[in-house]
XYZ file of C-alpha atoms in Angstrom:
536
model
C 25.311 72.141 -9.881
C 21.527 71.965 -9.593
C 18.768 73.155 -11.884
C 15.293 74.048 -10.618
C 12.442 74.637 -13.044
C 8.868 75.429 -11.997
C 6.054 74.113 -14.141
C 2.313 73.904 -13.988
C 0.902 70.595 -15.236
C -2.549 69.116 -15.703
C -2.848 65.617 -17.144
C -4.944 62.678 -16.043
C -2.904 59.651 -14.944
C -4.365 56.269 -15.718
C -4.090 53.263 -13.433
C -6.213 51.068 -15.679
C -3.487 49.577 -17.818
C -0.717 47.312 -16.621
C 2.792 48.606 -16.106
C 5.108 46.510 -18.330
C 7.474 44.142 -16.495
C 10.452 45.463 -18.493
C 11.199 48.681 -20.353
C 10.654 48.051 -24.064
C 13.524 50.433 -24.832
C 15.870 47.828 -23.318
C 14.269 44.736 -24.829
C 13.330 45.900 -28.345
C 15.984 47.420 -30.583
C 14.510 48.137 -34.013
C 17.014 48.277 -36.846
C 17.258 48.149 -40.615
C 16.548 44.380 -40.652
C 13.591 44.371 -38.251
C 10.327 42.989 -39.661
C 7.995 45.993 -39.290
C 4.227 46.091 -39.696
C 2.056 49.088 -40.524
C 0.081 50.678 -37.665
C -3.685 50.517 -38.068
C -5.087 53.945 -38.987
C -8.859 54.037 -38.668
C -9.689 57.495 -40.008
C -8.284 59.978 -42.497
C -7.976 62.585 -39.733
C -5.837 60.195 -37.679
C -3.590 59.543 -40.679
C -3.344 63.235 -41.589
C -2.104 64.037 -38.092
C 0.472 61.289 -38.366
C 1.406 62.443 -41.873
C 2.310 65.938 -40.736
C 4.341 64.577 -37.823
C 6.266 62.216 -40.107
C 7.045 64.935 -42.631
C 8.446 67.099 -39.848
C 10.465 64.149 -38.527
C 12.007 63.447 -41.951
C 13.002 67.075 -42.469
C 14.429 67.281 -38.950
C 16.521 64.121 -39.426
C 17.758 65.490 -42.747
C 18.839 68.784 -41.173
C 16.259 70.609 -43.293
C 13.989 71.941 -40.569
C 13.492 74.701 -41.481
C 14.325 74.370 -45.155
C 17.426 76.280 -46.246
C 17.010 79.384 -48.362
C 16.402 78.590 -52.026
C 19.377 80.490 -53.385
C 19.813 80.915 -57.180
C 20.623 77.636 -58.927
C 22.819 79.297 -61.553
C 21.896 76.379 -63.799
C 24.431 75.474 -66.470
C 22.984 73.350 -69.299
C 25.490 72.473 -72.007
C 27.092 69.757 -74.172
C 23.967 68.982 -76.182
C 23.834 65.566 -77.867
C 21.190 65.333 -80.595
C 19.289 62.290 -81.789
C 16.295 61.989 -84.078
C 13.664 62.019 -81.338
C 15.487 63.166 -78.183
C 18.421 65.232 -76.912
C 20.772 64.860 -73.944
C 22.512 67.703 -72.120
C 24.862 68.053 -69.181
C 23.701 70.014 -66.119
C 25.364 71.715 -63.155
C 23.191 73.226 -60.401
C 24.354 75.253 -57.393
C 21.921 73.800 -54.854
C 23.614 75.592 -51.937
C 26.084 78.468 -52.189
C 29.314 76.865 -53.393
C 27.835 73.343 -53.642
C 27.112 71.732 -57.013
C 24.844 68.926 -58.189
C 25.453 67.397 -61.620
C 23.266 65.396 -63.954
C 21.912 64.844 -67.435
C 18.787 66.290 -68.974
C 16.930 64.106 -71.469
C 14.363 65.973 -73.573
C 11.977 65.075 -76.374
C 13.243 66.557 -79.652
C 9.907 68.120 -80.587
C 7.762 68.492 -77.444
C 4.061 68.974 -78.010
C 3.171 71.876 -75.735
C 3.827 71.605 -72.022
C 5.155 68.152 -71.098
C 5.575 66.249 -67.813
C 8.980 65.837 -66.169
C 10.480 62.911 -64.262
C 13.372 62.956 -61.788
C 15.450 59.749 -61.870
C 17.720 59.472 -58.813
C 19.986 56.423 -59.033
C 21.019 53.740 -56.565
C 24.392 52.353 -55.574
C 25.513 51.122 -58.968
C 29.186 51.606 -59.815
C 28.631 54.265 -62.454
C 25.610 55.849 -60.769
C 23.359 57.742 -63.165
C 25.509 56.527 -66.105
C 25.347 52.805 -65.289
C 24.278 50.629 -68.208
C 23.860 46.940 -67.501
C 20.975 44.444 -67.566
C 19.800 45.106 -63.999
C 19.993 48.894 -64.298
C 20.504 51.388 -67.091
C 20.147 55.038 -66.198
C 20.625 56.026 -69.808
C 17.957 53.635 -71.092
C 15.551 55.054 -68.506
C 16.231 58.681 -69.449
C 16.198 58.082 -73.194
C 12.966 56.061 -73.089
C 11.188 58.671 -70.979
C 12.263 61.434 -73.394
C 11.000 59.411 -76.350
C 7.664 59.013 -74.606
C 7.280 62.771 -74.180
C 8.812 63.534 -70.774
C 11.691 65.750 -69.760
C 13.845 63.445 -67.601
C 16.522 64.661 -65.209
C 19.052 62.076 -63.995
C 21.234 63.428 -61.191
C 23.988 62.135 -58.928
C 23.996 60.804 -55.434
C 26.527 62.742 -53.386
C 30.043 61.464 -54.001
C 29.173 59.936 -57.393
C 30.386 60.936 -60.870
C 30.494 64.762 -60.985
C 29.019 65.523 -57.543
C 32.345 65.203 -55.783
C 32.624 67.844 -53.060
C 31.913 65.245 -50.366
C 32.445 61.492 -50.207
C 29.342 59.338 -50.448
C 29.683 57.712 -47.025
C 30.239 60.180 -44.216
C 28.769 60.374 -40.740
C 31.283 61.669 -38.220
C 29.843 62.344 -34.737
C 30.261 66.117 -35.072
C 28.574 66.038 -38.487
C 25.671 64.060 -37.035
C 25.249 66.615 -34.243
C 24.673 69.219 -36.965
C 22.490 66.871 -39.097
C 25.039 67.171 -41.888
C 25.126 64.007 -43.947
C 24.504 62.422 -47.338
C 20.796 61.849 -46.692
C 20.125 65.521 -46.035
C 22.265 66.711 -48.940
C 20.607 64.246 -51.304
C 17.109 65.197 -50.174
C 17.913 68.894 -50.581
C 19.420 68.200 -54.013
C 16.205 66.415 -54.977
C 14.070 69.360 -53.822
C 16.266 71.717 -55.847
C 16.072 69.340 -58.822
C 12.304 69.838 -58.717
C 12.913 73.591 -58.691
C 15.139 73.177 -61.762
C 12.796 71.101 -63.935
C 9.864 73.265 -62.853
C 11.707 76.278 -64.251
C 12.127 74.763 -67.723
C 9.756 76.474 -70.175
C 8.491 73.250 -71.744
C 7.680 71.525 -68.441
C 4.185 71.397 -66.974
C 4.880 72.226 -63.286
C 1.825 70.220 -62.188
C 3.077 67.011 -63.812
C 6.403 66.251 -62.157
C 7.181 62.683 -61.158
C 10.040 60.675 -59.692
C 11.351 57.144 -59.974
C 14.462 55.363 -58.773
C 15.549 51.961 -57.567
C 17.370 50.779 -54.455
C 18.962 53.892 -52.906
C 17.249 55.854 -55.676
C 13.973 54.324 -54.497
C 14.684 55.655 -51.014
C 15.346 59.091 -52.486
C 12.114 58.837 -54.483
C 9.812 58.177 -51.555
C 11.605 60.595 -49.217
C 11.245 63.380 -51.782
C 7.591 62.532 -52.392
C 7.028 62.482 -48.622
C 8.139 66.085 -48.114
C 7.446 67.732 -51.496
C 3.861 67.752 -52.756
C 5.038 68.882 -56.185
C 5.785 65.219 -56.937
C 2.533 64.319 -58.687
C 3.306 60.662 -59.505
C 6.046 58.284 -58.438
C 7.482 54.792 -58.703
C 9.911 53.716 -55.962
C 11.511 50.501 -57.190
C 12.632 47.573 -54.995
C 12.855 49.607 -51.802
C 9.400 49.879 -50.175
C 9.882 47.032 -47.725
C 8.925 46.027 -44.224
C 11.953 43.764 -43.761
C 14.930 45.932 -44.856
C 15.107 49.681 -44.553
C 18.305 50.642 -46.369
C 21.916 49.565 -46.296
C 23.792 52.859 -46.643
C 24.374 55.880 -44.433
C 22.772 57.965 -47.210
C 19.479 56.250 -46.290
C 19.920 56.250 -42.509
C 20.229 59.634 -40.825
C 19.844 59.705 -37.018
C 16.203 59.991 -35.999
C 14.814 59.257 -39.454
C 12.951 56.072 -38.557
C 12.430 56.490 -34.823
C 8.992 54.932 -34.491
C 8.469 54.457 -38.227
C 9.725 52.556 -41.296
C 9.835 52.779 -45.079
C 6.297 51.623 -45.840
C 4.769 54.274 -43.582
C 7.078 56.895 -45.105
C 6.176 55.781 -48.641
C 2.494 56.083 -47.721
C 2.986 59.852 -47.385
C 2.646 59.873 -51.194
C -1.094 59.220 -50.822
C -3.389 60.048 -52.504
C -1.062 60.902 -55.428
C -0.483 58.030 -57.881
C 2.291 55.608 -56.884
C 3.528 52.314 -58.313
C 5.512 50.093 -55.937
C 7.779 47.831 -57.992
C 9.017 44.686 -56.245
C 11.182 41.639 -56.913
C 11.003 38.063 -55.650
C 14.762 37.959 -55.115
C 15.308 40.816 -52.674
C 13.746 42.425 -49.593
C 10.605 43.399 -51.550
C 9.592 39.744 -51.867
C 6.586 40.209 -49.531
C 5.246 43.426 -51.080
C 2.121 42.043 -52.827
C 1.023 40.263 -49.617
C 2.165 42.655 -46.848
C 3.341 46.112 -47.884
C 0.896 46.736 -50.723
C -2.280 46.079 -48.646
C -0.928 48.491 -46.008
C -0.333 51.165 -48.642
C -3.711 50.550 -50.248
C -5.463 51.046 -46.910
C -4.025 54.570 -46.637
C -5.195 55.332 -50.179
C -8.631 53.972 -49.243
C -8.836 56.518 -46.434
C -8.657 59.172 -49.182
C -11.167 57.308 -51.368
C -8.413 56.763 -54.001
C -7.413 53.075 -53.835
C -7.008 52.995 -57.610
C -4.061 55.406 -57.355
C -1.689 52.852 -55.832
C -0.546 49.745 -57.679
C 2.049 47.034 -57.258
C 3.954 44.906 -59.722
C 6.444 42.202 -58.871
C 8.970 40.446 -61.110
C 10.787 37.150 -60.628
C 14.240 38.699 -60.428
C 16.943 39.850 -58.067
C 17.515 43.400 -56.904
C 17.171 45.507 -60.042
C 15.740 48.274 -62.146
C 15.779 46.122 -65.278
C 13.852 46.546 -68.516
C 10.765 44.709 -67.208
C 10.628 46.982 -64.180
C 11.208 50.117 -66.262
C 8.482 49.205 -68.749
C 6.014 48.669 -65.892
C 6.841 52.188 -64.713
C 6.381 53.605 -68.235
C 2.918 52.045 -68.414
C 1.899 53.418 -64.997
C 3.260 56.890 -65.713
C 1.560 56.962 -69.121
C -1.799 56.348 -67.485
C -1.383 59.075 -64.879
C 0.816 61.672 -66.611
C 0.030 61.211 -70.299
C -3.580 60.097 -70.026
C -2.885 56.950 -72.033
C -4.057 53.451 -71.031
C -2.005 51.795 -73.812
C 1.203 49.927 -72.973
C 2.643 49.004 -76.381
C 4.052 52.461 -77.330
C 6.028 52.523 -74.105
C 8.376 49.615 -74.704
C 12.112 50.260 -74.815
C 13.717 49.959 -78.232
C 16.981 50.776 -79.986
C 18.653 52.510 -77.042
C 22.023 54.055 -77.928
C 24.330 54.208 -74.905
C 26.571 57.279 -74.940
C 30.228 57.176 -73.962
C 30.755 58.250 -70.367
C 33.022 61.177 -71.216
C 30.254 62.632 -73.358
C 27.847 62.534 -70.411
C 30.034 63.708 -67.539
C 29.502 67.357 -66.652
C 33.084 67.746 -65.413
C 34.882 65.936 -68.226
C 37.729 68.286 -69.160
C 36.175 70.904 -66.837
C 36.562 71.941 -63.221
C 33.948 72.989 -60.705
C 33.015 76.678 -60.891
C 35.118 79.208 -59.035
C 34.073 79.425 -55.401
C 33.148 75.733 -55.101
C 33.608 74.672 -51.479
C 35.785 71.886 -50.167
C 34.240 69.143 -47.998
C 35.422 70.889 -44.807
C 34.286 74.312 -46.017
C 30.876 72.928 -46.991
C 30.406 71.516 -43.500
C 31.385 74.850 -41.983
C 28.950 76.635 -44.310
C 26.198 74.203 -43.265
C 26.881 74.912 -39.594
C 26.823 78.657 -40.207
C 23.544 78.364 -42.104
C 21.959 76.231 -39.374
C 23.119 78.594 -36.637
C 21.760 81.581 -38.551
C 18.390 79.877 -39.027
C 18.155 79.058 -35.334
C 19.004 82.584 -34.228
C 16.338 83.951 -36.586
C 13.562 82.064 -34.769
C 11.772 84.386 -32.375
C 8.807 82.135 -31.629
C 9.574 80.056 -28.526
C 6.851 77.560 -29.452
C 8.487 76.981 -32.828
C 11.873 76.490 -31.207
C 10.355 74.055 -28.724
C 8.807 72.051 -31.564
C 12.203 71.821 -33.286
C 13.786 70.592 -30.071
C 11.045 67.999 -29.542
C 11.680 66.649 -33.041
C 15.433 66.389 -32.488
C 14.947 64.590 -29.158
C 11.962 62.499 -30.269
C 10.217 63.769 -27.133
C 6.532 64.174 -26.299
C 4.322 65.419 -23.513
C 2.549 62.149 -22.616
C -1.137 61.785 -23.339
C -1.472 59.580 -20.277
C 0.752 58.259 -17.503
C 0.199 55.036 -15.569
C 1.548 54.795 -12.024
C 1.820 52.047 -9.428
C 3.030 52.835 -5.891
C 3.903 50.375 -3.135
C 5.808 50.948 0.135
C 7.365 54.197 -1.064
C 8.347 52.776 -4.448
C 6.744 54.014 -7.653
C 6.759 52.877 -11.262
C 5.610 55.078 -14.128
C 4.834 54.278 -17.751
C 3.401 56.184 -20.688
C 0.112 54.779 -21.935
C 0.612 52.620 -25.040
C 4.409 53.084 -25.021
C 5.525 50.151 -22.809
C 8.338 52.101 -21.178
C 9.058 51.704 -17.463
C 10.449 54.309 -15.044
C 11.093 53.137 -11.458
C 11.503 55.588 -8.627
C 10.839 56.637 -5.043
C 7.779 58.600 -3.895
C 7.830 60.610 -0.647
C 4.484 61.966 0.495
C 4.343 65.553 1.682
C 2.718 68.935 1.224
C 3.383 72.159 -0.653
C 4.839 72.302 -4.171
C 5.999 68.848 -5.246
C 9.598 68.395 -6.372
C 11.020 66.054 -8.991
C 14.704 65.364 -8.349
C 16.872 63.641 -10.963
C 20.382 62.380 -10.269
C 22.693 60.888 -12.939
C 23.111 57.794 -10.725
C 19.406 57.307 -10.079
C 16.804 57.666 -7.351
C 18.806 56.217 -4.425
C 21.688 58.567 -5.158
C 19.239 61.466 -5.264
C 17.774 60.451 -1.881
C 21.233 60.822 -0.323
C 21.704 64.323 -1.708
C 21.615 67.481 0.369
C 18.849 68.914 -1.805
C 16.495 66.012 -1.068
C 17.313 66.075 2.669
C 16.275 69.736 2.763
C 13.061 69.026 0.837
C 12.022 66.162 3.116
C 12.920 68.164 6.229
C 10.510 70.824 4.986
C 7.801 68.185 4.567
C 7.672 68.579 0.785
C 6.309 65.895 -1.546
C 9.244 64.519 -3.518
C 9.497 62.224 -6.552
C 12.856 60.635 -7.395
C 13.239 58.629 -10.596
C 15.685 56.255 -12.177
C 15.797 57.974 -15.543
C 16.646 55.759 -18.506
C 19.738 53.608 -17.892
C 20.384 55.068 -14.430
C 20.094 53.508 -10.971
C 17.957 50.360 -10.926
C 17.006 51.031 -14.561
C 20.574 50.421 -15.749
C 20.729 47.310 -17.934
C 22.817 45.925 -20.775
C 21.621 47.619 -23.962
C 22.375 46.267 -27.434
C 24.013 49.093 -29.371
C 25.565 46.887 -32.033
C 23.000 47.274 -34.813
C 23.863 49.203 -37.953
C 22.482 52.734 -37.947
C 21.322 52.380 -34.344
C 20.440 56.070 -34.046
C 18.252 55.972 -37.165
C 15.748 53.827 -35.269
C 16.487 54.407 -31.579
C 16.810 57.455 -29.334
C 20.011 58.237 -27.496
C 20.216 57.529 -23.773
C 20.074 61.254 -23.015
C 17.028 61.776 -25.224
C 15.277 58.930 -23.386
C 16.201 60.545 -20.078
C 14.651 63.825 -21.164
C 11.512 61.869 -22.043
C 11.446 60.182 -18.636
C 11.650 63.576 -16.930
C 8.728 64.785 -19.030
C 6.772 61.670 -18.117
C 7.470 62.181 -14.416
C 6.489 65.855 -14.646
C 3.255 64.911 -16.383
C 2.474 62.467 -13.571
C 3.193 65.033 -10.875
C 1.154 67.664 -12.695
C -1.853 65.358 -12.656
C -1.362 64.375 -9.020
C -0.540 67.715 -7.435
C -2.539 70.131 -9.634
C -0.116 72.929 -8.958
C 3.460 74.042 -9.318
C 6.131 71.390 -9.684
C 9.790 72.028 -8.956
C 12.312 70.203 -11.166
C 15.814 69.733 -9.741
C 18.548 68.236 -11.895
C 21.727 67.314 -10.018
C 25.204 67.221 -11.579
C 25.009 65.891 -15.181
C 21.250 65.474 -14.817
C 21.003 69.275 -14.802
C 21.567 69.131 -18.568
C 18.647 66.715 -18.997
C 16.523 69.018 -16.840
C 17.356 72.033 -19.016
C 16.299 70.188 -22.149
């Protein structure tokens, strides 16, 4: 089959820069252990543009673009445990129809007017939100925050404790095609957790914060990146340029294509943020590398004082030292107190697990969905959202986000003896091909086996016989562009585009070049499997 699409293009092609000798997409494979550095943003306007693009990218990777409908939470708050200066309750929230998030609500016993709230997502400790050991105690964190005057909500990662309708680690190919995974569910649960605490009568909706360590640190900065209701935050031992996350719940496809955790964490700016680091894990460089990069973004807003860093000589943790540093920072920004002494942990009583579990001697509410039924519900919801979009521009933007595609700002081209090589300015990609001079509307022909295979096709013979100008390209990993590509890295698709997405980009790049050269209609012909790339 063949696909012909007519376009009108107008874009200046630059011959000033050098075409790279190799395609960077073949030679550079970013992954969770790559040592990343922050791009240099010179102006606030430049950063703001990037900020909006990153927020859209995160939501797209999470399967939350557009956001699902905020259906009623049907919040169940029960099992109250009373202490002299704080209380603890169990919570069940229906964050999606038939899907339940569980947690514990820690409240000051006698709140003084409207009080701030703090979400405390946990990391990959055995007992999740209920872990209590020297390097992390979710209960000590919640109790101490309540004693200091906050409402604290500790809630599960998916697959932990009471939030059991899916496993924690799942990423089947079909699920990934529908952006259904633990990262998206956790991010949506966090957004709904903000909805929940915001609805509590004693909570000041303008003073909601978040803090978590490890995987909970990832949840903290992802939530802050997409939800401006987070007014202050403290991601702990996770804002790093040398390790981006070790679990599928932190690595959805497309999430970090062209970015990394420090740039994502910077989306918190200019709201107050404390980056807590340790000498014994992947945040060992934070005071020297990651913190200056974060501070620069805050400087663009004129608010460098709103970002701080503290580092402890310890392994990977959210220990008492780290927690007390967070209490001090939060007190300054949420309680208006510069004093640190009242915010030390003391006399923490750890509750028995059965007294904290929302589903101890209980079952999920009637109508709770199974794992398979939840996935089917997610697909139905996504399909319904897509069909409701009537704006073609909006649909095109969604597709561009999924593919990681762009209309190039500039295309470099070098031609010699009928051969041509294209490259996007500042991208270091390389697209070889064949250029045939001619007249009339130019044609771009793409074959799944590359430019030479296209030249032998009947379609190209007819075009050349008619004297038409024809461009044939070796789209990514086809024809002479086919090379050995390292696909072995963990979470490859979190950082790198698929071959087909790269091929769509190469077609766009070639169309942009032709549009600048011909200044008229361009015919796009996709042959065989390449017809699919042409459609996209």
